[in-house]
JSON list of C-alpha atoms and ligand atoms in Angstrom, two decimals:
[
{"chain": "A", "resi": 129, "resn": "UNK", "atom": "CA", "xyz": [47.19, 116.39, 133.16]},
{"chain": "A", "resi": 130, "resn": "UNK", "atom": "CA", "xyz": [50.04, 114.83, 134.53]},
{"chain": "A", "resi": 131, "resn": "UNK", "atom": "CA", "xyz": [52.51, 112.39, 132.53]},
{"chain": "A", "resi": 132, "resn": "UNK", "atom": "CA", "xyz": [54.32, 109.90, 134.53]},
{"chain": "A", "resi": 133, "resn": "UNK", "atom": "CA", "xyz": [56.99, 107.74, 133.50]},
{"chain": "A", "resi": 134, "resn": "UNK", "atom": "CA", "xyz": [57.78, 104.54, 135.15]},
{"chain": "A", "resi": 135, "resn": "UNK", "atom": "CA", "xyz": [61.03, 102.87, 134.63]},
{"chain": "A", "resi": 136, "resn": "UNK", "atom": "CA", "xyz": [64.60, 103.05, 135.14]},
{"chain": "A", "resi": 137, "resn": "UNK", "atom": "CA", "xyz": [67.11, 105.11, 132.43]},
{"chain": "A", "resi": 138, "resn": "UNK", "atom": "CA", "xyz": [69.33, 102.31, 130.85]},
{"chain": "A", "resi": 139, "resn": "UNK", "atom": "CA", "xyz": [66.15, 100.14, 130.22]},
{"chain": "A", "resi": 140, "resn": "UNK", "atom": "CA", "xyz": [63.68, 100.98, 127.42]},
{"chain": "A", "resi": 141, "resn": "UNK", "atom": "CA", "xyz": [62.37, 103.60, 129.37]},
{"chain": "A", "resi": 142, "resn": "UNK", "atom": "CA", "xyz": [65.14, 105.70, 127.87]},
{"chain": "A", "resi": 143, "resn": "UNK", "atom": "CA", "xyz": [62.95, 105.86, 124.52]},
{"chain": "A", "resi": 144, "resn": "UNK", "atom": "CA", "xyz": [60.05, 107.63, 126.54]},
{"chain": "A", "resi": 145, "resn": "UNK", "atom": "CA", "xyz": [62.32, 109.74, 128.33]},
{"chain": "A", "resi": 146, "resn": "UNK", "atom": "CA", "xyz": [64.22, 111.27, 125.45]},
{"chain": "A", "resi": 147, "resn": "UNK", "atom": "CA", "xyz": [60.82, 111.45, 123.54]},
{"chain": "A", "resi": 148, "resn": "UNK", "atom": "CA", "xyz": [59.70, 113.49, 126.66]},
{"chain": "A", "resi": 149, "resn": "UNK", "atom": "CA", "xyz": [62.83, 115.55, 126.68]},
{"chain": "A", "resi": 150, "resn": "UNK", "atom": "CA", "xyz": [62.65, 116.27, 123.14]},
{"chain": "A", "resi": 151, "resn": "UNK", "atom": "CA", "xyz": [58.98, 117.34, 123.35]},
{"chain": "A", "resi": 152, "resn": "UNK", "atom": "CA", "xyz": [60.20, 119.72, 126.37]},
{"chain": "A", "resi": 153, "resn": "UNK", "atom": "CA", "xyz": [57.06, 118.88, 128.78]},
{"chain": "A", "resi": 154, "resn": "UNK", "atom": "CA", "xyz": [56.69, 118.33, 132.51]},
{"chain": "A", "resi": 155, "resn": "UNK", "atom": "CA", "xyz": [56.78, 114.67, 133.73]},
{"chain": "A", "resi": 156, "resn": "UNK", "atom": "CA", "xyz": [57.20, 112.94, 136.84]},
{"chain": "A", "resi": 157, "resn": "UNK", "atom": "CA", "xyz": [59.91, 110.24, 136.21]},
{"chain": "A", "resi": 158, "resn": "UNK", "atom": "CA", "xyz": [59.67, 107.00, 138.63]},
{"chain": "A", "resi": 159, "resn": "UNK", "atom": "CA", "xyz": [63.12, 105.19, 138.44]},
{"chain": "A", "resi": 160, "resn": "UNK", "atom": "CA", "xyz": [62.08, 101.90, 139.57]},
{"chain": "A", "resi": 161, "resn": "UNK", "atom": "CA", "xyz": [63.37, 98.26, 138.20]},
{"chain": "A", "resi": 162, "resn": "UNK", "atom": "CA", "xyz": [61.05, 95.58, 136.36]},
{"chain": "A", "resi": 163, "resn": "UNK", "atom": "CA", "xyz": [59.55, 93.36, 138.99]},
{"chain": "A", "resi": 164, "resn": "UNK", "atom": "CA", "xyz": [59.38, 96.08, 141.46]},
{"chain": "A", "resi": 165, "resn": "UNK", "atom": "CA", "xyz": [56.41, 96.52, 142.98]},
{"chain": "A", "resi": 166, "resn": "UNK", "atom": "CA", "xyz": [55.32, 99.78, 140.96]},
{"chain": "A", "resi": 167, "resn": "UNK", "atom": "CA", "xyz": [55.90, 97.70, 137.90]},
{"chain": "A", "resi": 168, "resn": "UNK", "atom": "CA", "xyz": [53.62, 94.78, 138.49]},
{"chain": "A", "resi": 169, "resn": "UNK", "atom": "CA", "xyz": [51.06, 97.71, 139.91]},
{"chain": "A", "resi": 170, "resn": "UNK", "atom": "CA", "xyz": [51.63, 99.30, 136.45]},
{"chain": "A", "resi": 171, "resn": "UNK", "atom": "CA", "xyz": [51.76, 95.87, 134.27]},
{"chain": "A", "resi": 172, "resn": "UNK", "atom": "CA", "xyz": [51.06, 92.27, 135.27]},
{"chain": "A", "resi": 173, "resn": "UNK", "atom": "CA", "xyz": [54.35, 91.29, 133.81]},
{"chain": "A", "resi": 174, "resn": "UNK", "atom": "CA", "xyz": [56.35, 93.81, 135.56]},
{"chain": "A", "resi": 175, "resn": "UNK", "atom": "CA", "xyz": [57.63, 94.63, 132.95]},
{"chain": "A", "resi": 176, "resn": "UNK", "atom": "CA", "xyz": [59.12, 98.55, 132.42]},
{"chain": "A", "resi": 177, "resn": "UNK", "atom": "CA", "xyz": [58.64, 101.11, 130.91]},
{"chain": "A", "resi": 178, "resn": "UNK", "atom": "CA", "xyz": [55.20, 102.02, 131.62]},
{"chain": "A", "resi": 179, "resn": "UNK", "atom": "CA", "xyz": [53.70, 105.48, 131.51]},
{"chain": "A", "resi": 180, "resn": "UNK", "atom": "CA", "xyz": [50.16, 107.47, 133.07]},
{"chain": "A", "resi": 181, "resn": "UNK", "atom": "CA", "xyz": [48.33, 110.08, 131.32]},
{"chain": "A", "resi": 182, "resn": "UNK", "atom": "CA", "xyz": [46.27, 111.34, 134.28]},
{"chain": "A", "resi": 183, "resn": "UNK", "atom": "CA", "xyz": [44.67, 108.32, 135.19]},
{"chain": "A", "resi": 184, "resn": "UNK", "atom": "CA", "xyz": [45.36, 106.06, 132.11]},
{"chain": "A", "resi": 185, "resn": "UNK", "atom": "CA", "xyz": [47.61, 103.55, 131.89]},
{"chain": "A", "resi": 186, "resn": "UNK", "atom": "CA", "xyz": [49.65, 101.97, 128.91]},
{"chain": "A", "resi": 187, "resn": "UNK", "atom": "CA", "xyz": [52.66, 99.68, 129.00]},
{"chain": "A", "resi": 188, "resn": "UNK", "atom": "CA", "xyz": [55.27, 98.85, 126.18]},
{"chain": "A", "resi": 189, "resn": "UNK", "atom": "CA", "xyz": [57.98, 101.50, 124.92]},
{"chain": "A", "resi": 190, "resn": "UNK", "atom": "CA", "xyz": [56.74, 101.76, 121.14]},
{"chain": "A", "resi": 191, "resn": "UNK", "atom": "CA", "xyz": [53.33, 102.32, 122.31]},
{"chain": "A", "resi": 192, "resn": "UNK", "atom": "CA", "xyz": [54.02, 104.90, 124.48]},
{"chain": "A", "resi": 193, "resn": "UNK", "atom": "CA", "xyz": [55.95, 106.75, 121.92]},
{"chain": "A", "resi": 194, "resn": "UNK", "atom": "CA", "xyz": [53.68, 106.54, 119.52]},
{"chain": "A", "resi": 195, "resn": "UNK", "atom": "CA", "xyz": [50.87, 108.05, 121.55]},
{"chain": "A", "resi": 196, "resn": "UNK", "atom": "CA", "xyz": [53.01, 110.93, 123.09]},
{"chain": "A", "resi": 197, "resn": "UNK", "atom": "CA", "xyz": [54.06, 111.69, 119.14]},
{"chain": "A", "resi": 198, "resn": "UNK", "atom": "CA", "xyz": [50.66, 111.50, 117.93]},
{"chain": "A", "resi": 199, "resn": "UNK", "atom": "CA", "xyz": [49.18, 113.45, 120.79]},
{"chain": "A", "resi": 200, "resn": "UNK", "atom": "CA", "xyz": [51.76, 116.39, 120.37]},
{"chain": "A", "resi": 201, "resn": "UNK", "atom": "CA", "xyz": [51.90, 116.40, 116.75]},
{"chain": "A", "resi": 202, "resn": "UNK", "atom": "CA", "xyz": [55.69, 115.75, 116.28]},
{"chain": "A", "resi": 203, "resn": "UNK", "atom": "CA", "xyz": [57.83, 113.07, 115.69]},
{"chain": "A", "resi": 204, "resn": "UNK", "atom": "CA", "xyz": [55.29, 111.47, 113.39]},
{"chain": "A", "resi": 205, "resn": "UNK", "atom": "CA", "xyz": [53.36, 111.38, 110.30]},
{"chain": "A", "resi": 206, "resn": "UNK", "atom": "CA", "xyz": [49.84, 111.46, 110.71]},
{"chain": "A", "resi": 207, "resn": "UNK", "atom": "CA", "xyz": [47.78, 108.15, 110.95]},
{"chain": "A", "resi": 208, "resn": "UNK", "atom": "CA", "xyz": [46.33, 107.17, 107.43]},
{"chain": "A", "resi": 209, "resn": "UNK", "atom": "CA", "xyz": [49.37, 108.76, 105.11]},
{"chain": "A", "resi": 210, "resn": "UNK", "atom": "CA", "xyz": [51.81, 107.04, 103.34]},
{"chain": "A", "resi": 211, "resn": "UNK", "atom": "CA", "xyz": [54.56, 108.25, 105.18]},
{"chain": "A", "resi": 212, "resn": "UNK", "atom": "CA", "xyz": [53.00, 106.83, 108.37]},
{"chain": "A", "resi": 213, "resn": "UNK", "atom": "CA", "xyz": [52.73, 103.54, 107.10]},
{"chain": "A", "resi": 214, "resn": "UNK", "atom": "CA", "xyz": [56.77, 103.75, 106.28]},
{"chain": "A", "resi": 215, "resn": "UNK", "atom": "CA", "xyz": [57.43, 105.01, 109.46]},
{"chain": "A", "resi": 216, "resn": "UNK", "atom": "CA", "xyz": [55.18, 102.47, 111.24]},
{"chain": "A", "resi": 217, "resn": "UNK", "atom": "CA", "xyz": [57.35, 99.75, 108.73]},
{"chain": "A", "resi": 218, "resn": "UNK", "atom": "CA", "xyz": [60.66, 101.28, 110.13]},
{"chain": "A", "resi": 219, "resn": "UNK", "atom": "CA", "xyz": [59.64, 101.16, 113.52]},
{"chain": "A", "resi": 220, "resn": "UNK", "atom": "CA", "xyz": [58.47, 97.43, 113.12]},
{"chain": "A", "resi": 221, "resn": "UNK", "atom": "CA", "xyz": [62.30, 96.51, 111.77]},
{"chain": "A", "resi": 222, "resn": "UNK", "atom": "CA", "xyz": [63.73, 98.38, 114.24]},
{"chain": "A", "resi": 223, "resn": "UNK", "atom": "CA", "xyz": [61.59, 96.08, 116.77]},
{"chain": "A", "resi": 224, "resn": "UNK", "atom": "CA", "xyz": [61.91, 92.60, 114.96]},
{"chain": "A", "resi": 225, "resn": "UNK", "atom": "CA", "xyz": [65.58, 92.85, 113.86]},
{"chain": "A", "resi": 226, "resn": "UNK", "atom": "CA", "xyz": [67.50, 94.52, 116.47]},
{"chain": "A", "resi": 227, "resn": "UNK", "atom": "CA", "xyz": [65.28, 95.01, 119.65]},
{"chain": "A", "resi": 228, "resn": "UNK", "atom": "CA", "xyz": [64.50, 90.97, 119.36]},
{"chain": "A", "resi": 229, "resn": "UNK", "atom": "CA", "xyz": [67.76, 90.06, 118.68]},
{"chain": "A", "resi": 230, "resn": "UNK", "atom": "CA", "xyz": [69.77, 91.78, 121.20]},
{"chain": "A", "resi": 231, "resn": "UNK", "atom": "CA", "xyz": [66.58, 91.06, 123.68]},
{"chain": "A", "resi": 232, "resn": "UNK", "atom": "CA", "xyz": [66.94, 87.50, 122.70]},
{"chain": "A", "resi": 233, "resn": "UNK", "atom": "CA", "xyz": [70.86, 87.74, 124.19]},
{"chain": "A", "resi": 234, "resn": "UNK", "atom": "CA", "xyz": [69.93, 89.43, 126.91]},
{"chain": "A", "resi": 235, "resn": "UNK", "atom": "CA", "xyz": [67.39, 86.93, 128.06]},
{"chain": "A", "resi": 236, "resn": "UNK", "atom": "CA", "xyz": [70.41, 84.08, 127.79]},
{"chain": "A", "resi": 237, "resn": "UNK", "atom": "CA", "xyz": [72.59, 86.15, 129.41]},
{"chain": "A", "resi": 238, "resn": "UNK", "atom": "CA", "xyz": [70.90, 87.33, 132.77]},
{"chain": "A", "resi": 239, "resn": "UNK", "atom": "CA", "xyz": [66.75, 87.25, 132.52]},
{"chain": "A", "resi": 240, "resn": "UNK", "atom": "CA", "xyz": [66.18, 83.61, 131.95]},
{"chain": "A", "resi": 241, "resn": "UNK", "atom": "CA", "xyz": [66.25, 81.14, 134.50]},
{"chain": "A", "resi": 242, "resn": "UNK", "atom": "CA", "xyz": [69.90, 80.16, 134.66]},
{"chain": "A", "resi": 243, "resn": "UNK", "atom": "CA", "xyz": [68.93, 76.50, 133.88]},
{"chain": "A", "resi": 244, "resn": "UNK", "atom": "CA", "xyz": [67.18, 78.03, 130.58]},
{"chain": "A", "resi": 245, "resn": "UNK", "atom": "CA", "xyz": [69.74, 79.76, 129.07]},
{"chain": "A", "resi": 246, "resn": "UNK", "atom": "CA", "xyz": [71.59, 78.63, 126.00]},
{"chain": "A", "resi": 247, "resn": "UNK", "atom": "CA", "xyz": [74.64, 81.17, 126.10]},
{"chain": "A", "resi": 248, "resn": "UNK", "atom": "CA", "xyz": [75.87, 79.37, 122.40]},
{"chain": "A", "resi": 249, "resn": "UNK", "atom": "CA", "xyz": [73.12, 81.07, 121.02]},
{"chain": "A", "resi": 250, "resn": "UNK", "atom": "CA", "xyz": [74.81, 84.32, 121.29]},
{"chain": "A", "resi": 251, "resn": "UNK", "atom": "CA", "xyz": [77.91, 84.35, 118.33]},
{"chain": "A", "resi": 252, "resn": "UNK", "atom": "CA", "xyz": [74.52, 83.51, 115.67]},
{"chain": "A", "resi": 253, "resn": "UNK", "atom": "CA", "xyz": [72.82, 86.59, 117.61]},
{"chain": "A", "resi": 254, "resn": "UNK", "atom": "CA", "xyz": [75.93, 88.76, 117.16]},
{"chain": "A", "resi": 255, "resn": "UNK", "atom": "CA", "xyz": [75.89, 87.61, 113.32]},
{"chain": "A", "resi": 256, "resn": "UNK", "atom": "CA", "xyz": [72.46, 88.47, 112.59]},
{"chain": "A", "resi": 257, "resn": "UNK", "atom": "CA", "xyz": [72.60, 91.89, 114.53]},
{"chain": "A", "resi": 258, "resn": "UNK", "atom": "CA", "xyz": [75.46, 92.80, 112.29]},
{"chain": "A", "resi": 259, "resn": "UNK", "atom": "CA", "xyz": [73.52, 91.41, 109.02]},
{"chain": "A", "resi": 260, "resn": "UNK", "atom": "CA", "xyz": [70.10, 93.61, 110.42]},
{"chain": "A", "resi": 261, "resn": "UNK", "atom": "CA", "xyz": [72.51, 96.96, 110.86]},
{"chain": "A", "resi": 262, "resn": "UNK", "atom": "CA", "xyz": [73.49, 96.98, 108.03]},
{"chain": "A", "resi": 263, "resn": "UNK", "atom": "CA", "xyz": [69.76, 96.43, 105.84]},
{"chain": "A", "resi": 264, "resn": "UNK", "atom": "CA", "xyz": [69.22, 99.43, 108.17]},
{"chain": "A", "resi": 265, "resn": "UNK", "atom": "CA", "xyz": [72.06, 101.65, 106.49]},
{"chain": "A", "resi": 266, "resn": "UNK", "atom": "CA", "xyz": [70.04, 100.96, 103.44]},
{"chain": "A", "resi": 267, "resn": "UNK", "atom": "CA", "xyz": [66.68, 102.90, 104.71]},
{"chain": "A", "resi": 268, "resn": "UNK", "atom": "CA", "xyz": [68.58, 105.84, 106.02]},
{"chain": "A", "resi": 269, "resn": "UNK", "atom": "CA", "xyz": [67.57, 108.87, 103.50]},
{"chain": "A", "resi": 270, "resn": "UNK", "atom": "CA", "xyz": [69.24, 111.87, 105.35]},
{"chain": "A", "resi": 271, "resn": "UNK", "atom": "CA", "xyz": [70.23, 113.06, 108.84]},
{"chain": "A", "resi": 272, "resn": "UNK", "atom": "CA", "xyz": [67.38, 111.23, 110.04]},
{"chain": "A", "resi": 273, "resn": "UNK", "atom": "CA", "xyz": [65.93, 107.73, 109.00]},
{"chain": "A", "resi": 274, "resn": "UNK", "atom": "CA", "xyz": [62.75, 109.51, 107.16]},
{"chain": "A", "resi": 275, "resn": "UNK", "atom": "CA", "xyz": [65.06, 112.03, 105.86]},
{"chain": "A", "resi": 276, "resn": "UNK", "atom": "CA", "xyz": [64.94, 115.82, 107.20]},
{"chain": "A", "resi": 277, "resn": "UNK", "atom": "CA", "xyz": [62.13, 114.82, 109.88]},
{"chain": "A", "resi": 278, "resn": "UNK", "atom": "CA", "xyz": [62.80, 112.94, 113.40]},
{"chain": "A", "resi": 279, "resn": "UNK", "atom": "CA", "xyz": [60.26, 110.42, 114.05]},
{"chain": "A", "resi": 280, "resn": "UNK", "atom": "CA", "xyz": [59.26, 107.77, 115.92]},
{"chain": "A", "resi": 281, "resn": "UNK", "atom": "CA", "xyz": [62.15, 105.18, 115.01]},
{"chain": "A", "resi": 282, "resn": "UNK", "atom": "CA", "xyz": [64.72, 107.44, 115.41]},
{"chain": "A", "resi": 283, "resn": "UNK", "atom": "CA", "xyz": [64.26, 107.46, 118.54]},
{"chain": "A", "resi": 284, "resn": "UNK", "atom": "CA", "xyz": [64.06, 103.60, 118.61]},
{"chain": "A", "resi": 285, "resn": "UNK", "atom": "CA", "xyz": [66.92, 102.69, 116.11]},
{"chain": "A", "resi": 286, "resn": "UNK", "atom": "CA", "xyz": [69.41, 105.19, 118.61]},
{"chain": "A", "resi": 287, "resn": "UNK", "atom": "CA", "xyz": [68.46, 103.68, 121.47]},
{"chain": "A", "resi": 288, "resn": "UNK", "atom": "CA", "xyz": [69.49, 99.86, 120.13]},
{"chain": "A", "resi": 289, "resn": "UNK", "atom": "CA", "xyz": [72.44, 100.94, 119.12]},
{"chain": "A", "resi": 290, "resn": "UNK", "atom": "CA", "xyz": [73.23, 101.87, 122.01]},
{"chain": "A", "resi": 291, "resn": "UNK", "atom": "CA", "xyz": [72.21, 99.09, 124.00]},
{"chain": "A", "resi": 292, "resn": "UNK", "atom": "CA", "xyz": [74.12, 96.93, 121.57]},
{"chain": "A", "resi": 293, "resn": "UNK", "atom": "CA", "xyz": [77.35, 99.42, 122.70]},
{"chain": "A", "resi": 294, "resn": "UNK", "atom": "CA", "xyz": [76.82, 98.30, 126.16]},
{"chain": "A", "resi": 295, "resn": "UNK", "atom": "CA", "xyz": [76.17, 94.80, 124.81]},
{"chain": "A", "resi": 296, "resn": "UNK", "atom": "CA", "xyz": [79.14, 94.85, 122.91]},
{"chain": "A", "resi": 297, "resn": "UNK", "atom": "CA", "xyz": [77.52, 94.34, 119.76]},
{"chain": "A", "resi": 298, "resn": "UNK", "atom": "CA", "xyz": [79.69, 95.20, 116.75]},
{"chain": "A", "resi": 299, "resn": "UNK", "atom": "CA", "xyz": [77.95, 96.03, 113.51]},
{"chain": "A", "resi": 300, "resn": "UNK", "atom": "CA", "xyz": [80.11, 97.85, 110.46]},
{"chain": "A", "resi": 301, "resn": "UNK", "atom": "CA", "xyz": [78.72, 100.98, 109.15]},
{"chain": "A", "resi": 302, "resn": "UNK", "atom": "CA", "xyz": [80.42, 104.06, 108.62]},
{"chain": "A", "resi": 303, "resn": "UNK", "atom": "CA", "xyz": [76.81, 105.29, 107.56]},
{"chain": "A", "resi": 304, "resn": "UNK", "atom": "CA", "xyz": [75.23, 104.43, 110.91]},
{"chain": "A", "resi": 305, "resn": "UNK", "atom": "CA", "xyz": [77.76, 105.63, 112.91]},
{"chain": "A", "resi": 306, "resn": "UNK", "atom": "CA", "xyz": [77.71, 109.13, 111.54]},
{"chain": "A", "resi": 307, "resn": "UNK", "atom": "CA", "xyz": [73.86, 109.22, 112.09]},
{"chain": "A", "resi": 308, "resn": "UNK", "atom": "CA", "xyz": [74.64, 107.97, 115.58]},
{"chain": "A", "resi": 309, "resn": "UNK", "atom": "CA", "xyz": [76.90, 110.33, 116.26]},
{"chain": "A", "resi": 310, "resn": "UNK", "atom": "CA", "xyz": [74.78, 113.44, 115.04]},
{"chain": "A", "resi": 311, "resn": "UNK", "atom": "CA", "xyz": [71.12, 112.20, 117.44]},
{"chain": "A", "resi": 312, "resn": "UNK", "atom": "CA", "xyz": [73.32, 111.44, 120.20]},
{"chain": "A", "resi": 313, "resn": "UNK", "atom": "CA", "xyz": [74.67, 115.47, 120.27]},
{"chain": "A", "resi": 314, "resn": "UNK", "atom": "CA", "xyz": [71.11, 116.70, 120.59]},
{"chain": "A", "resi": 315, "resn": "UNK", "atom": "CA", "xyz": [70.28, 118.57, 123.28]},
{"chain": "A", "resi": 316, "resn": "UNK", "atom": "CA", "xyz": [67.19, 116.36, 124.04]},
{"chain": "A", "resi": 317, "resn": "UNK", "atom": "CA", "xyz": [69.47, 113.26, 124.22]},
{"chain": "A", "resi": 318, "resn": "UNK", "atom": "CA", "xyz": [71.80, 114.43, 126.36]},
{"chain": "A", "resi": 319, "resn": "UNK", "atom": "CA", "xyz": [69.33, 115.83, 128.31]},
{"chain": "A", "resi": 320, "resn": "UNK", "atom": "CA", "xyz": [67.95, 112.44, 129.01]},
{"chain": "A", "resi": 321, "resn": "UNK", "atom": "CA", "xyz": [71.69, 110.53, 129.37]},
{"chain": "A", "resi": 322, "resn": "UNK", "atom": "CA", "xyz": [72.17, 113.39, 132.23]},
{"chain": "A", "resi": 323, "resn": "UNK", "atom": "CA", "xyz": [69.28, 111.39, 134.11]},
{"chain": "A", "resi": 324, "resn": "UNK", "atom": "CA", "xyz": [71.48, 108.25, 134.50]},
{"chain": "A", "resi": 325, "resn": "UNK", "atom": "CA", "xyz": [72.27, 107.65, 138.25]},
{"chain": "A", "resi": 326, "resn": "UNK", "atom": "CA", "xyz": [76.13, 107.66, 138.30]},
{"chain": "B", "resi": 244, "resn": "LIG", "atom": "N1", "xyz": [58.28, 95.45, 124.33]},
{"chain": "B", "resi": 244, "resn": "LIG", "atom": "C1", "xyz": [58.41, 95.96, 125.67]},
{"chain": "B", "resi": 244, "resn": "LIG", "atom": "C2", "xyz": [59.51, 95.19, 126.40]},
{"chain": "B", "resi": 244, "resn": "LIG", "atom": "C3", "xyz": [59.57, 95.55, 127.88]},
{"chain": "B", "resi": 244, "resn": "LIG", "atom": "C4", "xyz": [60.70, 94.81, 128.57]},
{"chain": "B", "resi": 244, "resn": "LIG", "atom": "O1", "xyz": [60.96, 93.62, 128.33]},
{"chain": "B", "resi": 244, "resn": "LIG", "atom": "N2", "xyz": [61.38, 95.55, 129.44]},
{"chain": "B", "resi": 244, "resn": "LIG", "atom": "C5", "xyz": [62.48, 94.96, 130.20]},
{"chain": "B", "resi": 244, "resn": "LIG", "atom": "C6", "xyz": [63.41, 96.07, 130.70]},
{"chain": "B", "resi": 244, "resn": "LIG", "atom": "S1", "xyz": [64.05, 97.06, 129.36]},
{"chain": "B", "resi": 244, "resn": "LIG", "atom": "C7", "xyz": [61.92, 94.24, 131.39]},
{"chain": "B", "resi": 244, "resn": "LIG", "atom": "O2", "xyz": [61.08, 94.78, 132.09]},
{"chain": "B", "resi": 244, "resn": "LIG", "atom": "N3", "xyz": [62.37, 92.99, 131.63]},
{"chain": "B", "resi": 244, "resn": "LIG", "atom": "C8", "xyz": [61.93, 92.18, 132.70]},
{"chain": "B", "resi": 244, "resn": "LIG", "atom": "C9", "xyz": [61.36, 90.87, 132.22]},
{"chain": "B", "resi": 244, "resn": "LIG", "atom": "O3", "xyz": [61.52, 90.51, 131.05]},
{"chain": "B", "resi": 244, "resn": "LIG", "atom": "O4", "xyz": [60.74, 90.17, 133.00]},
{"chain": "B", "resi": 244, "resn": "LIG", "atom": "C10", "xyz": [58.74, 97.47, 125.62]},
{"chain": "B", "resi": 244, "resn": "LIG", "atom": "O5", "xyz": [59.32, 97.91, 124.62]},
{"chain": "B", "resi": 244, "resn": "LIG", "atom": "O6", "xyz": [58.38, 98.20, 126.56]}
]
């Protein structure tokens, strides 16, 4: 069964990649834009990433994640523990209070309709991104969020922060930057930076 990844590297698509990498299996990697015409083939919205397992289709980065973890039995907790639902919690936060927000400045910076954006929105975004870091210092238990396992929002948390790098996005943890530090020296994740076009 083939795996194919649509999407280019410095948009979400990243998670799936580096997921991918990490898992060490064969993909075909498609490094096309949102609103190209392989996205709206892929997704009504256009929107990237979106992935194919053989002939199946599913859009959105979290869910793709989440099925390539549970399908290969790493990166996760299994469905119905405890631990799941804490991991499935973390990867929710991760979503609502840093995705969102630095989504939210992103849309009033370039994806909006120029008439549409509200660029004054963005010191409040800056505010609350720093605020949402930091509640996320408090969860992490050891070299990983979940402690001495990887999973799912790892891979999720990394990749905000650095988006928010590129977004200039300041936050102040000591804490967060160590654990940033560490993922970003894996093999996998460098692996997947190497795909960036120059
Ligand atoms: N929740 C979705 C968001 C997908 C998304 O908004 N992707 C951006 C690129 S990273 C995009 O395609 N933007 C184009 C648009 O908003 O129309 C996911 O995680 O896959």
């Amino acid at each position: 069964m083939t795996y194919e990844v649509f999407g280019g590297v410095a948009s979400r698509a990243f998670r799936v990649l580096w997921v991918l990498d990490e898992l060490g299996v064969e993909f075909v990697h498609h490094d096309v834009g949102p609103h190209s015409p392989e996205a709206y083939e892929m997704n009504p919205s256009g929107k990237i990433p979106s992935f194919k397992d053989g002939d199946d289709t599913i859009t959105d980065s979290a869910a793709i994640v989440t099925y390539l973890a549970d399908k290969h039995g790493q990166f996760t907790y299994p469905a119905g523990s405890i631990e799941r639902a804490r991991q499935d919690a973390l990867t929710h936060q991760i979503l609502d209070e840093l995705d969102a927000v630095l989504w939210a400045a992103s849309r009033h910076s370039f994806v909006l309709p120029e008439e549409q954006r509200v660029p004054e929105v963005k010191p409040s975004l800056r505010w609350e991104f720093a605020r949402n870091v930091k509640l996320m210092e408090d969860k992490l238990q050891g070299p990983f969020l979940m402690g001495e396992k990887m999973t799912i929002p790892d891979f999720l948390l990394v990749h905000c922060l650095n988006w928010a790098a590129s977004a200039k996005f300041d936050y102040d943890s000591d804490k967060i930057d160590a654990y940033v530090k560490r993922l970003r020296a894996r093999d996998g994740f460098k692996k997947t930076r190497g795909r960036l076009k120059t």
